[in-house]
Amino acid sequence: MKEKNLSGTSKTPRRLERIFAFKVLYGLAFSPVTDEAALKKAFCLSPDKPESIEDARGFAWELVFGAWSRQAELDAALNAFSRNWRVERIGKVEGAILRLALYELMYRPDVPAKAAINEAVELSKQFGDEASRAFINGILDSAAKAAAAGEFPHRVTPS
């Protein structure tokens, strides 16, 4: 499914890009990579994506690379907001969704906080279990409130 942007060229809707980014990040939980070249290879080997490493770009790539390269910071934030749950205890599906959404909350001022939270909850409905929704929503709501209060120094314009 493609949509037309204002210039008339096709682009993939952000929701589909997020779904793809989630799938790549989830896969990395089982097959971690240690450098950007290996990350690009993992990104390009995924179904329905670019066939060459040179084509690794766009919103999905930005999300994957951003969440992967800042995983330590995202996990620290996750630990801060997931009361009584260490990152190691969080399921792989939920961890991938939370890292993706926290990356958007912390580093993507072009993504409103409400959109990041809503998209994460939608991902949890599609890929998680019944308990995932409330768990993810609670953590991200706390994180968004911290962002709005200026506690995330990386967020340029909290929404």
Tab-separated table of N, CA and C in Angstrom:
chain	number	residue	atom	x	y	z
A	1	MET	N	0.846	-1.162	0.000
A	1	MET	CA	0.000	0.000	0.000
A	1	MET	C	0.896	1.230	0.000
A	2	LYS	N	0.720	2.063	-0.969
A	2	LYS	CA	1.500	3.290	-1.086
A	2	LYS	C	0.539	4.471	-1.080
A	3	GLU	N	1.042	5.597	-0.629
A	3	GLU	CA	0.248	6.809	-0.710
A	3	GLU	C	1.072	7.847	-1.452
A	4	LYS	N	0.413	8.834	-2.005
A	4	LYS	CA	1.112	9.900	-2.723
A	4	LYS	C	1.395	11.033	-1.752
A	5	ASN	N	2.623	11.561	-1.830
A	5	ASN	CA	2.906	12.742	-1.029
A	5	ASN	C	2.582	13.975	-1.866
A	6	LEU	N	2.832	15.149	-1.340
A	6	LEU	CA	2.436	16.366	-2.034
A	6	LEU	C	3.134	16.541	-3.368
A	7	SER	N	4.323	15.990	-3.547
A	7	SER	CA	5.039	16.144	-4.812
A	7	SER	C	4.564	15.140	-5.854
A	8	GLY	N	3.643	14.224	-5.480
A	8	GLY	CA	3.105	13.268	-6.419
A	8	GLY	C	3.868	11.963	-6.491
A	9	THR	N	4.964	11.839	-5.767
A	9	THR	CA	5.716	10.596	-5.783
A	9	THR	C	5.176	9.658	-4.716
A	10	SER	N	5.388	8.372	-4.907
A	10	SER	CA	4.886	7.388	-3.940
A	10	SER	C	5.779	7.332	-2.718
A	11	LYS	N	5.155	7.110	-1.589
A	11	LYS	CA	5.900	6.861	-0.365
A	11	LYS	C	5.103	5.885	0.481
A	12	THR	N	5.805	5.154	1.304
A	12	THR	CA	5.140	4.189	2.162
A	12	THR	C	4.617	4.920	3.388
A	13	PRO	N	3.383	4.653	3.792
A	13	PRO	CA	2.856	5.302	4.997
A	13	PRO	C	3.720	4.972	6.215
A	14	ARG	N	3.820	5.900	7.119
A	14	ARG	CA	4.663	5.714	8.305
A	14	ARG	C	4.255	4.504	9.132
A	15	ARG	N	2.986	4.197	9.190
A	15	ARG	CA	2.556	3.031	9.974
A	15	ARG	C	3.212	1.766	9.423
A	16	LEU	N	3.241	1.613	8.111
A	16	LEU	CA	3.870	0.436	7.514
A	16	LEU	C	5.378	0.441	7.754
A	17	GLU	N	5.976	1.618	7.721
A	17	GLU	CA	7.405	1.733	7.999
A	17	GLU	C	7.696	1.348	9.453
A	18	ARG	N	6.826	1.760	10.371
A	18	ARG	CA	6.995	1.386	11.782
A	18	ARG	C	6.858	-0.127	11.969
A	19	ILE	N	5.897	-0.719	11.304
A	19	ILE	CA	5.718	-2.167	11.406
A	19	ILE	C	6.976	-2.867	10.929
A	20	PHE	N	7.512	-2.415	9.815
A	20	PHE	CA	8.731	-3.029	9.306
A	20	PHE	C	9.890	-2.815	10.282
A	21	ALA	N	10.031	-1.592	10.795
A	21	ALA	CA	11.106	-1.303	11.752
A	21	ALA	C	10.969	-2.192	12.982
A	22	PHE	N	9.739	-2.364	13.477
A	22	PHE	CA	9.525	-3.254	14.616
A	22	PHE	C	10.005	-4.665	14.294
A	23	LYS	N	9.652	-5.172	13.127
A	23	LYS	CA	10.035	-6.534	12.757
A	23	LYS	C	11.551	-6.694	12.715
A	24	VAL	N	12.240	-5.701	12.192
A	24	VAL	CA	13.707	-5.764	12.147
A	24	VAL	C	14.268	-5.738	13.571
A	25	LEU	N	13.785	-4.813	14.397
A	25	LEU	CA	14.281	-4.718	15.779
A	25	LEU	C	13.968	-5.990	16.567
A	26	TYR	N	12.803	-6.555	16.352
A	26	TYR	CA	12.445	-7.806	17.010
A	26	TYR	C	13.403	-8.915	16.576
A	27	GLY	N	13.705	-8.993	15.311
A	27	GLY	CA	14.654	-9.986	14.810
A	27	GLY	C	16.035	-9.824	15.418
A	28	LEU	N	16.425	-8.579	15.659
A	28	LEU	CA	17.740	-8.322	16.256
A	28	LEU	C	17.824	-8.837	17.692
A	29	ALA	N	16.686	-9.016	18.331
A	29	ALA	CA	16.680	-9.575	19.688
A	29	ALA	C	17.174	-11.016	19.676
A	30	PHE	N	17.024	-11.684	18.537
A	30	PHE	CA	17.458	-13.077	18.406
A	30	PHE	C	18.811	-13.199	17.709
A	31	SER	N	19.106	-12.251	16.823
A	31	SER	CA	20.368	-12.255	16.073
A	31	SER	C	20.978	-10.865	16.127
A	32	PRO	N	21.591	-10.510	17.256
A	32	PRO	CA	22.147	-9.161	17.397
A	32	PRO	C	23.275	-8.903	16.393
A	33	VAL	N	23.443	-7.631	16.060
A	33	VAL	CA	24.535	-7.223	15.182
A	33	VAL	C	25.414	-6.234	15.935
A	34	THR	N	26.660	-6.135	15.504
A	34	THR	CA	27.605	-5.286	16.231
A	34	THR	C	28.084	-4.073	15.450
A	35	ASP	N	27.730	-3.982	14.168
A	35	ASP	CA	28.150	-2.809	13.409
A	35	ASP	C	27.083	-2.417	12.391
A	36	GLU	N	27.235	-1.223	11.848
A	36	GLU	CA	26.224	-0.688	10.939
A	36	GLU	C	26.100	-1.512	9.660
A	37	ALA	N	27.196	-2.044	9.154
A	37	ALA	CA	27.132	-2.857	7.933
A	37	ALA	C	26.272	-4.097	8.164
A	38	ALA	N	26.448	-4.738	9.302
A	38	ALA	CA	25.636	-5.921	9.624
A	38	ALA	C	24.178	-5.521	9.834
A	39	LEU	N	23.952	-4.352	10.411
A	39	LEU	CA	22.580	-3.859	10.592
A	39	LEU	C	21.915	-3.634	9.237
A	40	LYS	N	22.634	-3.015	8.321
A	40	LYS	CA	22.079	-2.798	6.977
A	40	LYS	C	21.764	-4.126	6.300
A	41	LYS	N	22.628	-5.086	6.486
A	41	LYS	CA	22.395	-6.403	5.892
A	41	LYS	C	21.126	-7.025	6.483
A	42	ALA	N	20.979	-6.955	7.806
A	42	ALA	CA	19.771	-7.486	8.454
A	42	ALA	C	18.537	-6.743	7.957
A	43	PHE	N	18.640	-5.449	7.786
A	43	PHE	CA	17.538	-4.622	7.302
A	43	PHE	C	17.142	-5.037	5.886
A	44	CYS	N	18.131	-5.245	5.042
A	44	CYS	CA	17.862	-5.564	3.638
A	44	CYS	C	17.462	-7.013	3.416
A	45	LEU	N	17.799	-7.905	4.334
A	45	LEU	CA	17.406	-9.299	4.194
A	45	LEU	C	15.970	-9.539	4.625
A	46	SER	N	15.384	-8.557	5.273
A	46	SER	CA	14.007	-8.700	5.728
A	46	SER	C	13.057	-8.675	4.536
A	47	PRO	N	11.946	-9.395	4.634
A	47	PRO	CA	10.983	-9.430	3.520
A	47	PRO	C	10.431	-8.036	3.197
A	48	ASP	N	10.114	-7.809	1.940
A	48	ASP	CA	9.467	-6.582	1.469
A	48	ASP	C	10.290	-5.317	1.645
A	49	LYS	N	11.589	-5.446	1.678
A	49	LYS	CA	12.404	-4.252	1.808
A	49	LYS	C	13.477	-4.209	0.747
A	50	PRO	N	14.313	-3.194	0.771
A	50	PRO	CA	15.307	-3.004	-0.285
A	50	PRO	C	16.167	-4.245	-0.512
A	51	GLU	N	16.534	-4.421	-1.752
A	51	GLU	CA	17.353	-5.570	-2.096
A	51	GLU	C	18.837	-5.265	-2.040
A	52	SER	N	19.186	-4.008	-1.890
A	52	SER	CA	20.602	-3.666	-1.788
A	52	SER	C	20.828	-2.775	-0.572
A	53	ILE	N	22.008	-2.873	-0.031
A	53	ILE	CA	22.352	-2.082	1.151
A	53	ILE	C	22.281	-0.597	0.842
A	54	GLU	N	22.569	-0.210	-0.373
A	54	GLU	CA	22.506	1.202	-0.743
A	54	GLU	C	21.080	1.753	-0.633
A	55	ASP	N	20.077	0.859	-0.696
A	55	ASP	CA	18.688	1.290	-0.605
A	55	ASP	C	18.185	1.367	0.844
A	56	ALA	N	19.061	1.127	1.800
A	56	ALA	CA	18.665	1.194	3.210
A	56	ALA	C	18.576	2.660	3.612
A	57	ARG	N	17.404	3.204	3.474
A	57	ARG	CA	17.172	4.602	3.830
A	57	ARG	C	15.680	4.793	4.066
A	58	GLY	N	15.293	5.974	4.409
A	58	GLY	CA	13.885	6.258	4.646
A	58	GLY	C	13.536	6.156	6.120
A	59	PHE	N	12.264	6.360	6.403
A	59	PHE	CA	11.791	6.417	7.774
A	59	PHE	C	12.053	5.121	8.537
A	60	ALA	N	11.776	3.974	7.921
A	60	ALA	CA	12.015	2.695	8.607
A	60	ALA	C	13.486	2.546	8.967
A	61	TRP	N	14.376	2.874	8.044
A	61	TRP	CA	15.808	2.774	8.329
A	61	TRP	C	16.199	3.725	9.456
A	62	GLU	N	15.685	4.945	9.429
A	62	GLU	CA	15.993	5.913	10.487
A	62	GLU	C	15.568	5.370	11.848
A	63	LEU	N	14.397	4.741	11.909
A	63	LEU	CA	13.929	4.169	13.170
A	63	LEU	C	14.797	3.004	13.613
A	64	VAL	N	15.105	2.105	12.692
A	64	VAL	CA	15.924	0.940	13.032
A	64	VAL	C	17.309	1.388	13.477
A	65	PHE	N	17.951	2.226	12.680
A	65	PHE	CA	19.304	2.667	13.022
A	65	PHE	C	19.303	3.461	14.326
A	66	GLY	N	18.331	4.340	14.489
A	66	GLY	CA	18.269	5.156	15.700
A	66	GLY	C	18.067	4.316	16.952
A	67	ALA	N	17.112	3.393	16.904
A	67	ALA	CA	16.853	2.542	18.074
A	67	ALA	C	18.031	1.608	18.340
A	68	TRP	N	18.650	1.096	17.297
A	68	TRP	CA	19.807	0.197	17.463
A	68	TRP	C	21.014	0.957	18.030
A	69	SER	N	21.309	2.120	17.474
A	69	SER	CA	22.507	2.856	17.887
A	69	SER	C	22.369	3.491	19.266
A	70	ARG	N	21.146	3.679	19.725
A	70	ARG	CA	20.916	4.305	21.033
A	70	ARG	C	20.281	3.327	22.028
A	71	GLN	N	20.481	2.046	21.798
A	71	GLN	CA	19.821	1.040	22.635
A	71	GLN	C	20.166	1.197	24.108
A	72	ALA	N	21.400	1.501	24.435
A	72	ALA	CA	21.781	1.652	25.847
A	72	ALA	C	21.002	2.800	26.496
A	73	GLU	N	20.878	3.912	25.803
A	73	GLU	CA	20.125	5.046	26.334
A	73	GLU	C	18.634	4.712	26.442
A	74	LEU	N	18.122	4.030	25.438
A	74	LEU	CA	16.702	3.655	25.447
A	74	LEU	C	16.416	2.669	26.566
A	75	ASP	N	17.340	1.730	26.774
A	75	ASP	CA	17.149	0.767	27.862
A	75	ASP	C	17.221	1.452	29.223
A	76	ALA	N	18.073	2.456	29.351
A	76	ALA	CA	18.138	3.208	30.610
A	76	ALA	C	16.809	3.926	30.853
A	77	ALA	N	16.259	4.532	29.803
A	77	ALA	CA	14.951	5.192	29.936
A	77	ALA	C	13.871	4.168	30.240
A	78	LEU	N	13.941	3.038	29.577
A	78	LEU	CA	12.973	1.972	29.817
A	78	LEU	C	13.034	1.502	31.265
A	79	ASN	N	14.228	1.328	31.791
A	79	ASN	CA	14.380	0.947	33.197
A	79	ASN	C	13.786	2.005	34.122
A	80	ALA	N	13.952	3.269	33.765
A	80	ALA	CA	13.445	4.350	34.609
A	80	ALA	C	11.918	4.390	34.651
A	81	PHE	N	11.266	4.026	33.552
A	81	PHE	CA	9.814	4.150	33.480
A	81	PHE	C	9.064	2.840	33.660
A	82	SER	N	9.752	1.739	33.690
A	82	SER	CA	9.076	0.435	33.813
A	82	SER	C	9.171	-0.084	35.238
A	83	ARG	N	8.644	0.648	36.132
A	83	ARG	CA	8.706	0.309	37.556
A	83	ARG	C	8.606	-1.194	37.796
A	84	ASN	N	9.563	-1.716	38.534
A	84	ASN	CA	9.603	-3.127	38.936
A	84	ASN	C	9.860	-4.102	37.792
A	85	TRP	N	10.208	-3.602	36.605
A	85	TRP	CA	10.523	-4.479	35.477
A	85	TRP	C	11.876	-4.077	34.907
A	86	ARG	N	12.852	-4.932	35.053
A	86	ARG	CA	14.143	-4.692	34.411
A	86	ARG	C	13.991	-5.026	32.933
A	87	VAL	N	14.786	-4.391	32.106
A	87	VAL	CA	14.720	-4.611	30.663
A	87	VAL	C	14.839	-6.096	30.332
A	88	GLU	N	15.679	-6.810	31.043
A	88	GLU	CA	15.903	-8.235	30.770
A	88	GLU	C	14.629	-9.068	30.976
A	89	ARG	N	13.713	-8.587	31.803
A	89	ARG	CA	12.479	-9.325	32.096
A	89	ARG	C	11.357	-9.002	31.115
A	90	ILE	N	11.525	-7.961	30.343
A	90	ILE	CA	10.485	-7.552	29.398
A	90	ILE	C	10.558	-8.445	28.172
A	91	GLY	N	9.417	-8.898	27.687
A	91	GLY	CA	9.364	-9.756	26.514
A	91	GLY	C	9.991	-9.091	25.301
A	92	LYS	N	10.431	-9.904	24.370
A	92	LYS	CA	11.107	-9.392	23.178
A	92	LYS	C	10.190	-8.531	22.312
A	93	VAL	N	8.934	-8.917	22.196
A	93	VAL	CA	7.982	-8.119	21.420
A	93	VAL	C	7.815	-6.747	22.075
A	94	GLU	N	7.529	-6.761	23.358
A	94	GLU	CA	7.311	-5.509	24.072
A	94	GLU	C	8.580	-4.652	24.094
A	95	GLY	N	9.726	-5.286	24.262
A	95	GLY	CA	10.994	-4.545	24.267
A	95	GLY	C	11.236	-3.839	22.948
A	96	ALA	N	10.995	-4.521	21.846
A	96	ALA	CA	11.194	-3.911	20.528
A	96	ALA	C	10.223	-2.745	20.318
A	97	ILE	N	8.969	-2.938	20.710
A	97	ILE	CA	7.976	-1.868	20.562
A	97	ILE	C	8.353	-0.673	21.433
A	98	LEU	N	8.727	-0.933	22.668
A	98	LEU	CA	9.071	0.158	23.583
A	98	LEU	C	10.317	0.915	23.137
A	99	ARG	N	11.334	0.209	22.674
A	99	ARG	CA	12.541	0.901	22.189
A	99	ARG	C	12.213	1.786	20.993
A	100	LEU	N	11.403	1.265	20.106
A	100	LEU	CA	11.007	2.021	18.925
A	100	LEU	C	10.263	3.294	19.334
A	101	ALA	N	9.279	3.153	20.209
A	101	ALA	CA	8.483	4.309	20.641
A	101	ALA	C	9.314	5.279	21.481
A	102	LEU	N	10.159	4.763	22.364
A	102	LEU	CA	11.011	5.649	23.159
A	102	LEU	C	11.992	6.405	22.269
A	103	TYR	N	12.485	5.753	21.235
A	103	TYR	CA	13.356	6.456	20.291
A	103	TYR	C	12.596	7.638	19.678
A	104	GLU	N	11.359	7.389	19.278
A	104	GLU	CA	10.574	8.474	18.699
A	104	GLU	C	10.311	9.582	19.724
A	105	LEU	N	9.986	9.190	20.958
A	105	LEU	CA	9.733	10.197	21.999
A	105	LEU	C	10.973	11.023	22.313
A	106	MET	N	12.110	10.373	22.348
A	106	MET	CA	13.332	11.044	22.784
A	106	MET	C	14.079	11.764	21.663
A	107	TYR	N	14.013	11.237	20.447
A	107	TYR	CA	14.897	11.737	19.395
A	107	TYR	C	14.205	12.202	18.124
A	108	ARG	N	12.906	12.064	18.041
A	108	ARG	CA	12.206	12.441	16.813
A	108	ARG	C	11.188	13.540	17.095
A	109	PRO	N	11.626	14.802	17.091
A	109	PRO	CA	10.692	15.893	17.350
A	109	PRO	C	9.624	16.033	16.270
A	110	ASP	N	9.824	15.385	15.107
A	110	ASP	CA	8.821	15.432	14.047
A	110	ASP	C	7.655	14.482	14.309
A	111	VAL	N	7.784	13.648	15.344
A	111	VAL	CA	6.725	12.699	15.685
A	111	VAL	C	6.085	13.154	16.995
A	112	PRO	N	4.815	13.541	16.969
A	112	PRO	CA	4.154	13.930	18.219
A	112	PRO	C	4.129	12.758	19.208
A	113	ALA	N	4.255	13.075	20.474
A	113	ALA	CA	4.275	12.037	21.508
A	113	ALA	C	3.018	11.166	21.425
A	114	LYS	N	1.873	11.781	21.218
A	114	LYS	CA	0.627	11.006	21.133
A	114	LYS	C	0.667	10.021	19.974
A	115	ALA	N	1.268	10.418	18.871
A	115	ALA	CA	1.371	9.522	17.720
A	115	ALA	C	2.295	8.350	18.032
A	116	ALA	N	3.422	8.625	18.672
A	116	ALA	CA	4.363	7.556	19.028
A	116	ALA	C	3.695	6.547	19.962
A	117	ILE	N	2.948	7.047	20.937
A	117	ILE	CA	2.263	6.162	21.883
A	117	ILE	C	1.173	5.366	21.176
A	118	ASN	N	0.366	6.041	20.379
A	118	ASN	CA	-0.718	5.360	19.671
A	118	ASN	C	-0.164	4.272	18.746
A	119	GLU	N	0.879	4.579	18.025
A	119	GLU	CA	1.459	3.592	17.111
A	119	GLU	C	2.030	2.403	17.879
A	120	ALA	N	2.625	2.655	19.035
A	120	ALA	CA	3.157	1.562	19.854
A	120	ALA	C	2.029	0.672	20.367
A	121	VAL	N	0.937	1.276	20.792
A	121	VAL	CA	-0.208	0.497	21.266
A	121	VAL	C	-0.788	-0.326	20.111
A	122	GLU	N	-0.861	0.256	18.922
A	122	GLU	CA	-1.347	-0.491	17.758
A	122	GLU	C	-0.427	-1.669	17.441
A	123	LEU	N	0.884	-1.458	17.521
A	123	LEU	CA	1.825	-2.567	17.314
A	123	LEU	C	1.602	-3.657	18.354
A	124	SER	N	1.361	-3.256	19.601
A	124	SER	CA	1.149	-4.252	20.658
A	124	SER	C	-0.146	-5.032	20.426
A	125	LYS	N	-1.154	-4.391	19.868
A	125	LYS	CA	-2.396	-5.095	19.534
A	125	LYS	C	-2.149	-6.142	18.455
A	126	GLN	N	-1.292	-5.799	17.505
A	126	GLN	CA	-1.028	-6.684	16.379
A	126	GLN	C	-0.052	-7.807	16.726
A	127	PHE	N	0.960	-7.505	17.552
A	127	PHE	CA	2.033	-8.473	17.770
A	127	PHE	C	2.159	-8.973	19.215
A	128	GLY	N	1.563	-8.270	20.160
A	128	GLY	CA	1.681	-8.656	21.559
A	128	GLY	C	0.471	-9.420	22.049
A	129	ASP	N	0.445	-9.639	23.357
A	129	ASP	CA	-0.708	-10.312	23.954
A	129	ASP	C	-1.611	-9.270	24.616
A	130	GLU	N	-2.656	-9.720	25.272
A	130	GLU	CA	-3.627	-8.806	25.892
A	130	GLU	C	-2.988	-7.857	26.903
A	131	ALA	N	-2.042	-8.349	27.675
A	131	ALA	CA	-1.419	-7.522	28.708
A	131	ALA	C	-0.452	-6.488	28.128
A	132	SER	N	0.021	-6.710	26.923
A	132	SER	CA	1.014	-5.816	26.311
A	132	SER	C	0.519	-4.385	26.186
A	133	ARG	N	-0.727	-4.238	25.758
A	133	ARG	CA	-1.273	-2.908	25.512
A	133	ARG	C	-1.168	-1.988	26.718
A	134	ALA	N	-1.676	-2.470	27.851
A	134	ALA	CA	-1.684	-1.649	29.060
A	134	ALA	C	-0.258	-1.392	29.548
A	135	PHE	N	0.582	-2.402	29.491
A	135	PHE	CA	1.975	-2.280	29.921
A	135	PHE	C	2.700	-1.217	29.095
A	136	ILE	N	2.589	-1.321	27.787
A	136	ILE	CA	3.257	-0.378	26.883
A	136	ILE	C	2.678	1.021	27.043
A	137	ASN	N	1.372	1.126	27.099
A	137	ASN	CA	0.731	2.434	27.255
A	137	ASN	C	1.164	3.109	28.556
A	138	GLY	N	1.227	2.345	29.642
A	138	GLY	CA	1.622	2.922	30.929
A	138	GLY	C	3.050	3.447	30.923
A	139	ILE	N	3.961	2.671	30.385
A	139	ILE	CA	5.359	3.102	30.334
A	139	ILE	C	5.511	4.328	29.444
A	140	LEU	N	4.903	4.295	28.276
A	140	LEU	CA	5.056	5.410	27.344
A	140	LEU	C	4.334	6.666	27.817
A	141	ASP	N	3.228	6.504	28.529
A	141	ASP	CA	2.548	7.666	29.092
A	141	ASP	C	3.454	8.369	30.100
A	142	SER	N	4.109	7.585	30.952
A	142	SER	CA	5.060	8.172	31.914
A	142	SER	C	6.211	8.851	31.197
A	143	ALA	N	6.716	8.223	30.151
A	143	ALA	CA	7.827	8.794	29.388
A	143	ALA	C	7.399	10.083	28.690
A	144	ALA	N	6.196	10.104	28.141
A	144	ALA	CA	5.709	11.303	27.458
A	144	ALA	C	5.544	12.461	28.441
A	145	LYS	N	5.058	12.155	29.635
A	145	LYS	CA	4.927	13.206	30.652
A	145	LYS	C	6.303	13.754	31.028
A	146	ALA	N	7.294	12.883	31.124
A	146	ALA	CA	8.659	13.324	31.412
A	146	ALA	C	9.191	14.185	30.266
A	147	ALA	N	8.883	13.801	29.026
A	147	ALA	CA	9.322	14.586	27.867
A	147	ALA	C	8.669	15.963	27.880
A	148	ALA	N	7.375	16.005	28.189
A	148	ALA	CA	6.667	17.283	28.233
A	148	ALA	C	7.207	18.185	29.338
A	149	ALA	N	7.710	17.569	30.410
A	149	ALA	CA	8.279	18.333	31.521
A	149	ALA	C	9.737	18.700	31.273
A	150	GLY	N	10.269	18.316	30.108
A	150	GLY	CA	11.653	18.652	29.776
A	150	GLY	C	12.684	17.716	30.363
A	151	GLU	N	12.259	16.545	30.819
A	151	GLU	CA	13.193	15.602	31.429
A	151	GLU	C	13.945	14.754	30.412
A	152	PHE	N	13.536	14.810	29.148
A	152	PHE	CA	14.280	14.158	28.073
A	152	PHE	C	15.008	15.259	27.328
A	153	PRO	N	16.298	15.441	27.567
A	153	PRO	CA	16.996	16.550	26.952
A	153	PRO	C	17.080	16.449	25.430
A	154	HIS	N	16.880	15.261	24.859
A	154	HIS	CA	17.024	15.102	23.425
A	154	HIS	C	15.791	15.546	22.656
A	155	ARG	N	14.665	15.605	23.305
A	155	ARG	CA	13.426	15.963	22.625
A	155	ARG	C	13.400	17.468	22.434
A	156	VAL	N	13.385	17.899	21.180
A	156	VAL	CA	13.440	19.315	20.883
A	156	VAL	C	12.117	20.009	21.194
A	157	THR	N	11.016	19.427	20.740
A	157	THR	CA	9.706	20.022	20.961
A	157	THR	C	8.726	18.958	21.426
A	158	PRO	N	8.588	18.746	22.741
A	158	PRO	CA	7.646	17.755	23.222
A	158	PRO	C	6.228	18.092	22.761
A	159	SER	N	5.462	17.038	22.441
A	159	SER	CA	4.071	17.258	22.007
A	159	SER	C	3.128	16.542	22.933
